[in-house]
Structures are given as C-alpha cells and as structure tokens.
Coordinates of C-alpha atoms and ligand atoms in Angstrom, one line a residue:
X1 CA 64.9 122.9 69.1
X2 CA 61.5 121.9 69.5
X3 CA 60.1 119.2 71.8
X4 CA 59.2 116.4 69.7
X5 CA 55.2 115.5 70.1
X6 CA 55.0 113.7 73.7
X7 CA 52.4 111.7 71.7
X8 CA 50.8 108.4 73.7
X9 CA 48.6 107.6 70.7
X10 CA 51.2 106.3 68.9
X11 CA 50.9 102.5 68.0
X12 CA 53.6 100.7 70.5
X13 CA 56.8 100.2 68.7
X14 CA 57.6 96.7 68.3
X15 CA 60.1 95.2 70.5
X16 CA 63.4 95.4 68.8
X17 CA 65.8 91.8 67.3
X18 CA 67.4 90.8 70.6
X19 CA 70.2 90.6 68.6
X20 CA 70.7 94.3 67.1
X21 CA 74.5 94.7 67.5
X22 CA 75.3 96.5 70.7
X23 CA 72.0 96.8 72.3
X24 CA 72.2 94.4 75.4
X25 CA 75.7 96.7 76.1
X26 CA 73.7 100.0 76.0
X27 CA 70.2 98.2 77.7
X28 CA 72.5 97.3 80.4
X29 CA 74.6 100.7 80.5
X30 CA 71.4 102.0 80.9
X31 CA 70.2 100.1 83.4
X32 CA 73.2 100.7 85.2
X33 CA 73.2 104.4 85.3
X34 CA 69.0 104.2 86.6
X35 CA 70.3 101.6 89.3
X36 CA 73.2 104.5 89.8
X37 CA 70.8 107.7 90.0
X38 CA 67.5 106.2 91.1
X39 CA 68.9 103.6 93.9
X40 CA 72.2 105.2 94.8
X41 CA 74.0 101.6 94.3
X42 CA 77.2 101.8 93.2
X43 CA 77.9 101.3 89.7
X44 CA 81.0 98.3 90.0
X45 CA 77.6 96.2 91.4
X46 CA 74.9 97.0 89.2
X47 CA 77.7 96.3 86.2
X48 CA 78.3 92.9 87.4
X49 CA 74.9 92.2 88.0
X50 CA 73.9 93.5 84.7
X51 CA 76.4 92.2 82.7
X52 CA 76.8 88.6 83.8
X53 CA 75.4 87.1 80.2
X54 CA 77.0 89.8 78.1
X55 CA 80.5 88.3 76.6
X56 CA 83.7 90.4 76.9
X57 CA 83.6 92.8 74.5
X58 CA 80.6 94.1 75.4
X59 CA 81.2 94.3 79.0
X60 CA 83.8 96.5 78.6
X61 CA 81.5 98.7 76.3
X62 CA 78.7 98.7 79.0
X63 CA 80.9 100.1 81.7
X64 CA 82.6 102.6 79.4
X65 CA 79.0 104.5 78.7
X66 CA 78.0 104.2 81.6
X67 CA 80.7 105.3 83.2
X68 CA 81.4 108.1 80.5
X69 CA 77.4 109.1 81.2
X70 CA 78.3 109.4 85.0
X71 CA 81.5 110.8 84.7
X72 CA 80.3 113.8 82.6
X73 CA 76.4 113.9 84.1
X74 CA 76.6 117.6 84.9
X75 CA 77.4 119.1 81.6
X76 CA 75.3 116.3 79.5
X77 CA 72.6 117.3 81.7
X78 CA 73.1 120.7 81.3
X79 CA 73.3 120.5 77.6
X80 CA 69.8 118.4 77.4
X81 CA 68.2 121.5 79.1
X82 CA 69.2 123.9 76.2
X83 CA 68.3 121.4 73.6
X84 CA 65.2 120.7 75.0
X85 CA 62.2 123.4 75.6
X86 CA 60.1 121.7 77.9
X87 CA 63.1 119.7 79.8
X88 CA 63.0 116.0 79.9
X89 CA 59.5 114.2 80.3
X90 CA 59.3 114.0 83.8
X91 CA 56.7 110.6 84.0
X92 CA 59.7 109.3 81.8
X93 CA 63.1 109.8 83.4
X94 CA 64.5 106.9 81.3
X95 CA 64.2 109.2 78.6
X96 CA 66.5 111.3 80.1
X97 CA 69.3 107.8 80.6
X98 CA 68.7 107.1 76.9
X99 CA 69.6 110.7 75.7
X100 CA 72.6 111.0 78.4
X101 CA 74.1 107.9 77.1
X102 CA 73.2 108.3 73.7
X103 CA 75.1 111.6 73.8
X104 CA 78.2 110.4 76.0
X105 CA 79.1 108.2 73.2
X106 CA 78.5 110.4 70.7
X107 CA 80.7 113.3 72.5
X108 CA 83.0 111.4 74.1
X109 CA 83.9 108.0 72.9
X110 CA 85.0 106.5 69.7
X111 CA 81.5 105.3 68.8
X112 CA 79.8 105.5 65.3
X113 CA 77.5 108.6 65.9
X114 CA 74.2 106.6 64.1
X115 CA 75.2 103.4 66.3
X116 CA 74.7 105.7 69.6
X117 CA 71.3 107.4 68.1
X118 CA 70.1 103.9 66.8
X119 CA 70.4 102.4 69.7
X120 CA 69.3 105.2 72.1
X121 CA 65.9 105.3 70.1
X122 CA 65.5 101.7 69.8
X123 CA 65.5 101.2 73.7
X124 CA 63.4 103.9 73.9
X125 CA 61.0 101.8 71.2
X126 CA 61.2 99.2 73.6
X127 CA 58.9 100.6 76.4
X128 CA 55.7 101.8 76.4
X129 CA 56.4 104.6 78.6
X130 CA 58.9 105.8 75.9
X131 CA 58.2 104.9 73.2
X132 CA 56.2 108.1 72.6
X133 CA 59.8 109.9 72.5
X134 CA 61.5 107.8 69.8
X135 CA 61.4 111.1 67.8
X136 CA 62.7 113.0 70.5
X137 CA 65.5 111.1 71.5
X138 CA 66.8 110.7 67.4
X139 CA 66.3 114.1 67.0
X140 CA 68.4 115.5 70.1
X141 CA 71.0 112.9 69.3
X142 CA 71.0 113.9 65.7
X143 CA 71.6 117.3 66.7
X144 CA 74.0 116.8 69.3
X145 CA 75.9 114.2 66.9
X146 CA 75.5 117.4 63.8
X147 CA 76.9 120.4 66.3
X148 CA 79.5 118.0 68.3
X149 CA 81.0 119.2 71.7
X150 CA 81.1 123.1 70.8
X151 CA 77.7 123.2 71.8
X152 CA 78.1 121.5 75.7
X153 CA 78.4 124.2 78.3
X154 CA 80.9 124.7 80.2
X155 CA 79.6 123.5 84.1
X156 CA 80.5 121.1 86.4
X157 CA 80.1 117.6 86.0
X158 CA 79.7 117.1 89.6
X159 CA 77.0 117.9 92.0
X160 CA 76.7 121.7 92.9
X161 CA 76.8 121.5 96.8
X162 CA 80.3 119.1 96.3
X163 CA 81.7 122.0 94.2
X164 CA 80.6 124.6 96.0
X165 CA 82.0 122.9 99.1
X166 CA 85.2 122.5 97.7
X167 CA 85.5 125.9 96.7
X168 CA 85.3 126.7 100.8
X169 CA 87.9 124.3 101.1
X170 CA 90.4 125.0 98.0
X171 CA 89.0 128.5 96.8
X172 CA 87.1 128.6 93.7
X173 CA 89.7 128.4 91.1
X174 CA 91.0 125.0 92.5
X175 CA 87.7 123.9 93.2
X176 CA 87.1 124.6 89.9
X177 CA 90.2 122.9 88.7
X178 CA 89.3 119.9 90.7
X179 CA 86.1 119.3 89.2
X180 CA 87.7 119.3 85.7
X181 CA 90.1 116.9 86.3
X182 CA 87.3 114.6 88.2
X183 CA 85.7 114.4 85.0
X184 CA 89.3 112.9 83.3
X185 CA 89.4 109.4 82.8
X186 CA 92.3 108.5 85.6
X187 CA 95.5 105.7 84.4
X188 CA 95.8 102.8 86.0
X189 CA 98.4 102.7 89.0
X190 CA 100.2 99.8 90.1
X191 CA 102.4 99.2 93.5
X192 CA 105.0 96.5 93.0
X193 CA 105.4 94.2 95.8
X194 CA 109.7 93.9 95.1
X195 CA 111.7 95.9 92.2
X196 CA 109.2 98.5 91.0
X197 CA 111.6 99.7 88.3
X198 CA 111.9 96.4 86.8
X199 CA 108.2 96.0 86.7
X200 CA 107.5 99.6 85.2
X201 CA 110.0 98.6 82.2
X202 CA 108.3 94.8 82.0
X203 CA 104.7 96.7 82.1
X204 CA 106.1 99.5 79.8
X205 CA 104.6 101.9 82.5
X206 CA 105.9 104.3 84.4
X207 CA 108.3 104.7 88.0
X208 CA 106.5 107.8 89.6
X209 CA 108.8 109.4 92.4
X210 CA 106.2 107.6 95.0
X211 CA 107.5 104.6 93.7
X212 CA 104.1 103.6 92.1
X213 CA 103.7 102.6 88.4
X214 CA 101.6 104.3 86.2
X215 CA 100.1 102.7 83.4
X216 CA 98.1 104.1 80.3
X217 CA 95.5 102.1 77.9
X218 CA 96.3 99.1 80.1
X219 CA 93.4 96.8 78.8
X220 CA 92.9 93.8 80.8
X221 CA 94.2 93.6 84.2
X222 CA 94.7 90.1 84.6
X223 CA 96.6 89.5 81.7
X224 CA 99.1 92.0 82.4
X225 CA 102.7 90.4 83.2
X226 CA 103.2 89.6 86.4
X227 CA 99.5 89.8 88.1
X228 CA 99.0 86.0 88.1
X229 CA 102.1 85.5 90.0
X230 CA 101.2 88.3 92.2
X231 CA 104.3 90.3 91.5
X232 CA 102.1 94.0 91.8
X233 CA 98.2 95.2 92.6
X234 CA 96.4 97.9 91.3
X235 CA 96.5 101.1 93.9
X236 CA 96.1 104.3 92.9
X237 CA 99.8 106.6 93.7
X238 CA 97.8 108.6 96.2
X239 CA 96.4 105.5 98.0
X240 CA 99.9 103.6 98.3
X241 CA 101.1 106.5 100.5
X242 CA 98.9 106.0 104.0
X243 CA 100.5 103.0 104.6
X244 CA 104.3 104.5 103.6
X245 CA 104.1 107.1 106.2
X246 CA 103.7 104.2 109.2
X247 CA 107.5 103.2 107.8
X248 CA 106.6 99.8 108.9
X249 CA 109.1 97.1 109.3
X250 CA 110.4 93.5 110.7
X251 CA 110.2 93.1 114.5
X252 CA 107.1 95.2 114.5
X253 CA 103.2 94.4 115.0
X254 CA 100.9 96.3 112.9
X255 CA 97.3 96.9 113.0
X256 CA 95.2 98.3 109.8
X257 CA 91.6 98.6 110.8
X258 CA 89.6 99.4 108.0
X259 CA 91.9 96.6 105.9
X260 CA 89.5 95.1 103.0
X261 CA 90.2 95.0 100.2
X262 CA 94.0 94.9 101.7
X263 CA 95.9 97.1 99.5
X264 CA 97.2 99.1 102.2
X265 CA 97.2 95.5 104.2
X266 CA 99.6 94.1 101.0
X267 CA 102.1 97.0 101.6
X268 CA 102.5 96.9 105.1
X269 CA 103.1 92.8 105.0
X270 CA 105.6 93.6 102.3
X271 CA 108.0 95.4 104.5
X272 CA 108.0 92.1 107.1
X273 CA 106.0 93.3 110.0
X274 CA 103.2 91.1 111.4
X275 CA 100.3 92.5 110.8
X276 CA 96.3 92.4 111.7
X277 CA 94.3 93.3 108.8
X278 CA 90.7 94.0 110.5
X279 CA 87.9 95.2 108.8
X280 CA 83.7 94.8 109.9
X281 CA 83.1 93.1 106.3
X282 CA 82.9 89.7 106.0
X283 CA 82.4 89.6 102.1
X284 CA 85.3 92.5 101.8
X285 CA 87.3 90.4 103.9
X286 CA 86.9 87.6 101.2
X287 CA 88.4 89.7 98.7
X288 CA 91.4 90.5 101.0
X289 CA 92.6 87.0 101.3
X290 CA 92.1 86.2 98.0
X291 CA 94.2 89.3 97.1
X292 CA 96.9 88.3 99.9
X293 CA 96.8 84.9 98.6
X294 CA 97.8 85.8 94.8
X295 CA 100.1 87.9 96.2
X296 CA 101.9 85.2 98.1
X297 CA 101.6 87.5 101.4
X298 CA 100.5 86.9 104.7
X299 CA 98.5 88.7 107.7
X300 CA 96.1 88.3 110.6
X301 CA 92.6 88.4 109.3
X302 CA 90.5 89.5 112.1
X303 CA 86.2 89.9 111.2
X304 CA 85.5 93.3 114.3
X305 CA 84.2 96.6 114.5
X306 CA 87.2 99.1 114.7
X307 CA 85.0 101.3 117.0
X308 CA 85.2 98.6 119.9
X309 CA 88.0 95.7 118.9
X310 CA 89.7 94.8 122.0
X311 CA 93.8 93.8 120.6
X312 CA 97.6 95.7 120.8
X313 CA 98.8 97.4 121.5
X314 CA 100.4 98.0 118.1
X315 CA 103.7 99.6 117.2
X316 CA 101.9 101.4 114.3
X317 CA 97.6 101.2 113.7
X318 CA 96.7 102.4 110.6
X319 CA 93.1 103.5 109.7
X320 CA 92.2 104.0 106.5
X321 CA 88.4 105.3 107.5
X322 CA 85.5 104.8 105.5
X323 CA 84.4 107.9 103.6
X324 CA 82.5 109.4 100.8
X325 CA 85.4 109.0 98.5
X326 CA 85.1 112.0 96.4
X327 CA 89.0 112.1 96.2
X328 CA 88.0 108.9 93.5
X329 CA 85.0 110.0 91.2
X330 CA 87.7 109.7 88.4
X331 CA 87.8 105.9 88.9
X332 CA 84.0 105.2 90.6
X333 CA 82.1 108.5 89.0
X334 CA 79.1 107.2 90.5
X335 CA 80.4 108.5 93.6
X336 CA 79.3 111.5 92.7
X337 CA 75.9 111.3 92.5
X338 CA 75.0 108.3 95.5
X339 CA 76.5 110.4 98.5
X340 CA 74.5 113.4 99.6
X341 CA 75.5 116.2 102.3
X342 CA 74.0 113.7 104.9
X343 CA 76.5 111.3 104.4
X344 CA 79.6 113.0 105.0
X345 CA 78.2 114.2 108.6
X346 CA 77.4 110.4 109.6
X347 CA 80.4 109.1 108.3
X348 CA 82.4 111.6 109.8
X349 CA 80.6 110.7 113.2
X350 CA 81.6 106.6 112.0
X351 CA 85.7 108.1 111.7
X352 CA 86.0 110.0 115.1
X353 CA 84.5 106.7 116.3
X354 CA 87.6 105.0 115.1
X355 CA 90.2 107.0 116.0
X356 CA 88.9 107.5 119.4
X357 CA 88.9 103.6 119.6
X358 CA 92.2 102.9 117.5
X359 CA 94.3 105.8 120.1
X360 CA 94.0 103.1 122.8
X361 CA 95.6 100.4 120.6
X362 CA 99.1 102.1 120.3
X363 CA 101.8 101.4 122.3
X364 CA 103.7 104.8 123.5
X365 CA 105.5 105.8 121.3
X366 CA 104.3 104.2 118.4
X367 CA 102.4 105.8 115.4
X368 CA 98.7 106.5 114.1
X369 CA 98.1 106.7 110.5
X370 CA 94.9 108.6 109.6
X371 CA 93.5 108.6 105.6
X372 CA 90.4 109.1 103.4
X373 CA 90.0 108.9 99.9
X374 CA 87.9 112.3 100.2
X375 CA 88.5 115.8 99.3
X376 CA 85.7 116.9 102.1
X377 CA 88.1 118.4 105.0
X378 CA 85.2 117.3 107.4
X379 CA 86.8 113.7 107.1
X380 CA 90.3 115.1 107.2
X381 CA 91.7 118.2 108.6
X382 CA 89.0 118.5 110.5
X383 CA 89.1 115.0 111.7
X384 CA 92.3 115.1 113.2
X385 CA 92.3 118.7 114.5
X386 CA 89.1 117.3 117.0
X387 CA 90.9 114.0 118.0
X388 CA 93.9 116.2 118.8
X389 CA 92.4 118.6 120.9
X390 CA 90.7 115.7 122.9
X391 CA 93.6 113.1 123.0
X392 CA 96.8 115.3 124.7
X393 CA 98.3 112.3 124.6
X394 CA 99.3 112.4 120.8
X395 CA 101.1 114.7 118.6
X396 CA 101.4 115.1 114.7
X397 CA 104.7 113.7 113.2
X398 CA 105.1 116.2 110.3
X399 CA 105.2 114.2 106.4
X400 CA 108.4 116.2 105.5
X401 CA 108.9 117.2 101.7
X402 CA 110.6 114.2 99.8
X403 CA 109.6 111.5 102.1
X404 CA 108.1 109.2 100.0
X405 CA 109.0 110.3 96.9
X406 CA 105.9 113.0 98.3
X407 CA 106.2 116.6 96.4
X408 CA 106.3 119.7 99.2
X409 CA 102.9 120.7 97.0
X410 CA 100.8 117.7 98.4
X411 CA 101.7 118.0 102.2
X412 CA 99.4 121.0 104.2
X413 CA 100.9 123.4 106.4
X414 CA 100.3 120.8 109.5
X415 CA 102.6 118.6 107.8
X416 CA 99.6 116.1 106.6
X417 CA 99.3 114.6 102.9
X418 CA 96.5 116.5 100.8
X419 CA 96.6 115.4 97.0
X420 CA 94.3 116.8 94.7
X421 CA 92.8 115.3 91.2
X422 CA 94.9 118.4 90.0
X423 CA 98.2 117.1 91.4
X424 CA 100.8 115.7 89.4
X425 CA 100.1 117.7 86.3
X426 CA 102.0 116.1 82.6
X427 CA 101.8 116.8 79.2
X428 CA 100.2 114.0 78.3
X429 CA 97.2 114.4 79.9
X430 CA 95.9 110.4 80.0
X431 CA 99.4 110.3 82.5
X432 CA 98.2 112.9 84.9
X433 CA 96.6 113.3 88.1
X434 CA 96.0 111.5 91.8
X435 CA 92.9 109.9 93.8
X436 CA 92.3 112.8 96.2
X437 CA 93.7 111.7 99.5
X438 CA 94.2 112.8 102.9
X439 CA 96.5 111.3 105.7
X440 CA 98.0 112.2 109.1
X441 CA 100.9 111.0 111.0
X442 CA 100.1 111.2 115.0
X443 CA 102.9 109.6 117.6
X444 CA 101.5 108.7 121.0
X445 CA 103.9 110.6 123.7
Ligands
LIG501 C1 88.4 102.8 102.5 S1 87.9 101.2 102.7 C2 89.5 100.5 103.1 C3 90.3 100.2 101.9 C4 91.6 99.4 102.3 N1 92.3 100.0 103.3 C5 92.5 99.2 101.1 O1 93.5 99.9 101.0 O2 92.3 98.3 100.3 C6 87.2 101.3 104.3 C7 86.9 99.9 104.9 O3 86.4 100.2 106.2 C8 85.5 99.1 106.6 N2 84.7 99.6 107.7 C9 83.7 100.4 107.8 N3 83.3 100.6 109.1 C10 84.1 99.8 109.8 C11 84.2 99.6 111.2 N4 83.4 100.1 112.1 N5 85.1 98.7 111.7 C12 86.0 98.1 110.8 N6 85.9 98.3 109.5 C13 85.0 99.2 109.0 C14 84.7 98.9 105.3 O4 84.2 97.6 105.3 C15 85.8 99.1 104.2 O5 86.4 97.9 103.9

C-alpha cells in the first residue's frame, strides 16, 4: 500500500461531537498507551488517571485496547511496517497509537471493524499534528479490517533483547513458546482464605492441584461471591506458592519483607503465625491493610527499608524482591515495554541487598524464602547461587515434586520453583498458563 499524502495544507479537521459513541474510551486508551511507551508509567496508573470521568462500561473498554495494543505491540508493529512504505510519520508518533489501537480492536477484540477505523481517524481529526493522516490511518485500518489477521506476521510481541535473553535462558524454542503465551490474555486466579473447594464450586471456577482457583470471563471482581466478606483475593497460582514453601504455622513469628500489597502477607497470617508484613511503601502499605482488613486478617505493619531493618530473628523471612516482573506481561503487558536491560542489573543490585540484609534476620534453623515474578535468571538462579556462595551459613531445602500441589516440571534441578507462562498447558486455552515465577528455599545451619 501506498502512504497516504502527509499533506499539512489540509484545512484542520473540525474537532469531533464530544459525544461520538466510544471516543472518550479510545482518546483515553490512547492516551494510555503514549503515557505507557513515551513515559514508561505503568499502565494500571495512567488508566485510573485517565479514566476517572468515564462511566463503567467504558472503563472496561479503555483498558481492554489498551491493553490488547500493548499486549500484542510487536506484531501490530510489525504489521504497520509492511503496510506502510515510508513507516509511520515520525514528527507524529500518535499516528502510530491511533493505527496500533485501531488495529488491536479490529484483530483482536469483538469490536465493530468501522467503529475501530471511525474512531481511530476521528482522533487523529482531532489534532493538528494528525490530522494530515486521517486518510492514512482509514485506509490502513480499512485494509487491515478487509485482509484480517492472515496478514500479521508471525514475531514476537515482546521486546527483542527480552526474547533473545530468554532464549539464553530456556533455549529458543521455549523462549519462543514463552513469548506466545505472554501475548494470551491470562484467567483470573483466586487463593481462598478457608475451604478452597467450596469456593471453586460457589465461584464456578476451578481447584488447581496448588490449591488456587482458577477463574474464566470473571467480569467484576468485587461483585463476585464472597469478596466483600473477604472469604478469597486475587493471586495469580504461581504467586500463592512463595509463601507455601515457608510451611508457616501457629507458634511461629514470620517476617515478609517486601509485603505490599499483602497477598503473600494474607497467606502467611492465614496459617496462624504472627507475622511482620514490612515493605518501604507507605502508599503500598495502604493497600495492604485495607486488603488485610476485608480479609478479616491480621499482621505487624512495619513502614522500613529491607536492606537495613533492624527486627527477629524470625522463624521463617520471606522476600518476595522487587523485580522487572516479566514473569506477568500477561496481566500488566506494559511491563514489557517500561523496563529496559538497565533495569534488571540495578534491581538485581536492590535483591542481593536484601537477602544479604534478610540472612541476619533468621533464627538457626529457620527458613529463607527467595521469589520474583521474573523470568530473567539474573534475579533468580543467579541470585541465590551468589548469596550462597557468600553466606556458608545457609543451605537450599530442595521443593520436592508434589509439595504444594507443585508439578516435578516447574521445580529446577537445584530443587527451586521455575514456572513458565507455558506451564500448566489445557485444552481450553482461556484456562492455561502461570505468572512466571521463581522461588528458593534456603535453611540457616
Ligand atoms: C513484588 S512486590 C511485593 C508483592 C507482595 N509480596 C504481594 O504478594 O502482594 C515488591 C515490593 O517490594 C517493595 N520494596 C522495594 N524495595 C524495598 C526495600 N528496599 N525494602 C522494603 N520493601 C521494598 C515494594 O514497595 C513492593 O511493594
């Protein structure tokens, strides 16, 4: 196809109705996904931001194109470069937002194809630094609309230096296998805080072997049975297991140092033991005690920097470490494109930190949990194989196969947890998958 005219003689288009159906959802998904690429903010805070005067309805269709535009950026990308000649205006990047969301609709959701063109061209109409590609933008969405998802290649949706880096880890078939499933929409997950079978039949979900609940097409959260009285919270299957392998229980004081927004804190209080849920964020802390307050549990909030808090010693510290969290780009695909290589060397430099602080806050004996939500072995194998050699004083405790309802294919040959995006495979695709995770279980001698 041929570039459109990039004409700037054209009279400016006239500002649109404000009230054109669906516009302020797809102004605001747009919006979003600049805030996303240009800022690096995380979507979850540009949506509230942007959304706060939009009513329900089209809340929920904001953050499903923009988060179908993120999730499959690479290949939407990709397929804008062989559609157009000259590549996308580069004095007009929004161009480029307006014809990635246009088309995410279009390919992926269950959106009338002239709504997604319509309103991709009439944002574009609304700014004199685009309007010049109103033609442009209806006629690549036309097109794309006309030929349908045969004509999308077949790349990654992620970044090429995150593949590419999982293909050292995994090989490049898994790594390959991993960025398909990234680009999945993932189910919602539950963890029960007392009789998870009764709560999968009540919720119609689920009992995984874990003892999570898995959920499809859930819709609204909140009005789900059972979350106003605090009965369950939404944790992905992977993310409920860190706190498992401590094997926490009463008579025993618990420390979990990178606690908000306290799902792993909920678990652990479950089982009876007292526990100190520390983290450095005041507002995160917020959200953990209003979470432990609808869920009727109790621990120790404590506002400190895990790289220097003075308290213990604990029969079991947990430290679910800040990371790059590219084990969740199915639920937050922004993920993927706001962390650079950069970021995965100084947070791994923030981790060691913590562990090398945490090892003095277990009695001997007692147990260090280790996770991250990342695939990036540099803030998990790797992690623990450098406090290990400098700490003599601990050992790994092997995850054995089964503990935990934890399949022998998601535990390493150290004996540490490693899920993949890819594990957990089902027919039914919309049930399959886990948050790539990564924990160890160390016992101080
Ligand atoms: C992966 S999140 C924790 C999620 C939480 N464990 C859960 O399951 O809900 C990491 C947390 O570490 C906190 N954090 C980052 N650096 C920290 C530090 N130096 N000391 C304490 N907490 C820190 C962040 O504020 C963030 O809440």
């Amino acid at each position: 196809m041929k570039d459109a005219p990039h004409s700037s003689r054209r009279p400016k288009a006239p500002a649109p109705a404000p009230d054109t159906p669906g516009l302020a959802a797809r102004r605001a998904a747009a919006d979003a996904v600049d805030t996303v690429l240009e800022k690096g903010r995380p979507l979850e805070e540009s949506l509230e931001r942007l959304t706060r005067d939009l009513d329900e309805r089209d809340r929920a269709l904001t953050r499903m194109i923009a988060a179908t535009a993120l999730r499959r950026l690479g290949s939407l990308r990709a397929l804008l470069r062989t559609l157009l000649e000259r590549g996308v205006p580069d004095k007009a990047r929004r161009v480029e937002t307006l014809l990635v969301i246009g088309a995410a609709q279009i390919l992926f959701m269950d959106v009338p194809d002239h709504a997604a063109v319509g309103t991709s061209v009439a944002l574009a109409g609304e700014n004199p630094g685009t309007a010049g590609f109103k033609g442009l933008v209806n006629a690549v969405l036309r097109r794309i609309a006309r030929e349908g998802r045969a004509v999308l290649p077949d790349v990654p949706d992620q970044p090429t230096w995150m593949v590419e880096g999982w293909a050292g880890a995994y090989g490049g078939e898994a790594a390959e296998a991993i960025s398909r499933a990234l680009a999945a929409e993932a189910p919602l997950d539950v963890t029960a805080k007392e009789d998870a079978a009764g709560w999968a039949e009540k919720l119609g979900g689920r009992l995984l072997p874990t003892g999570s609940i898995r959920l499809v097409d859930a819709g609204n959260v909140t009005a789900l049975p059972g979350f106003a009285e605090g009965a369950w919270w939404v944790q992905d299957a992977a993310a409920a297991l860190p706190a498992r392998l401590l094997h926490a229980g009463e008579g025993q004081r618990v420390a979990d140092l990178c606690a908000a927004p306290g799902g792993k804190t909920a678990q652990l209080a479950v089982t009876g033991a007292e526990v100190v849920a520390l983290d450095r964020s005041a507002p995160r802390l917020r959200r953990l005690r209003q979470n432990l307050t609808r869920l009727g549990l109790t621990a120790d909030i404590v506002e400190a920097d895990a790289t220097n808090w003075r308290g213990g010693p604990f029969d079991g510290v947990l430290i679910d470490a800040p990371c790059s969290a590219t084990g969740t780009i199915r639920r937050h695909p922004d993920v993927a494109w706001t962390k650079v290589p950069a970021d995965i060397a100084s947070l791994a430099d923030l981790q060691s930190r913590i562990l090398a602080h945490a090892a003095r806050l277990v009695k001997p004996g007692g147990r260090l949990v280790y996770s991250t939500c990342s695939l990036e072995p540099e803030e998990g194998e790797r992690q623990v194989e450098a406090f290990l050699a400098r700490h003599t004083d601990f050992v790994r405790e092997p995850v054995t196969p089964g503990e935990c309802g934890i399949a022998p294919e998601w535990i390493n040959a150290a004996g540490e947890v490693r899920t993949l995006p890819t594990h957990l495979p089902d027919a039914d695709a919309r049930f399959a998958g886990l948050d790539g995770f990564f924990a160890a279980r160390l016992r101080r001698k």
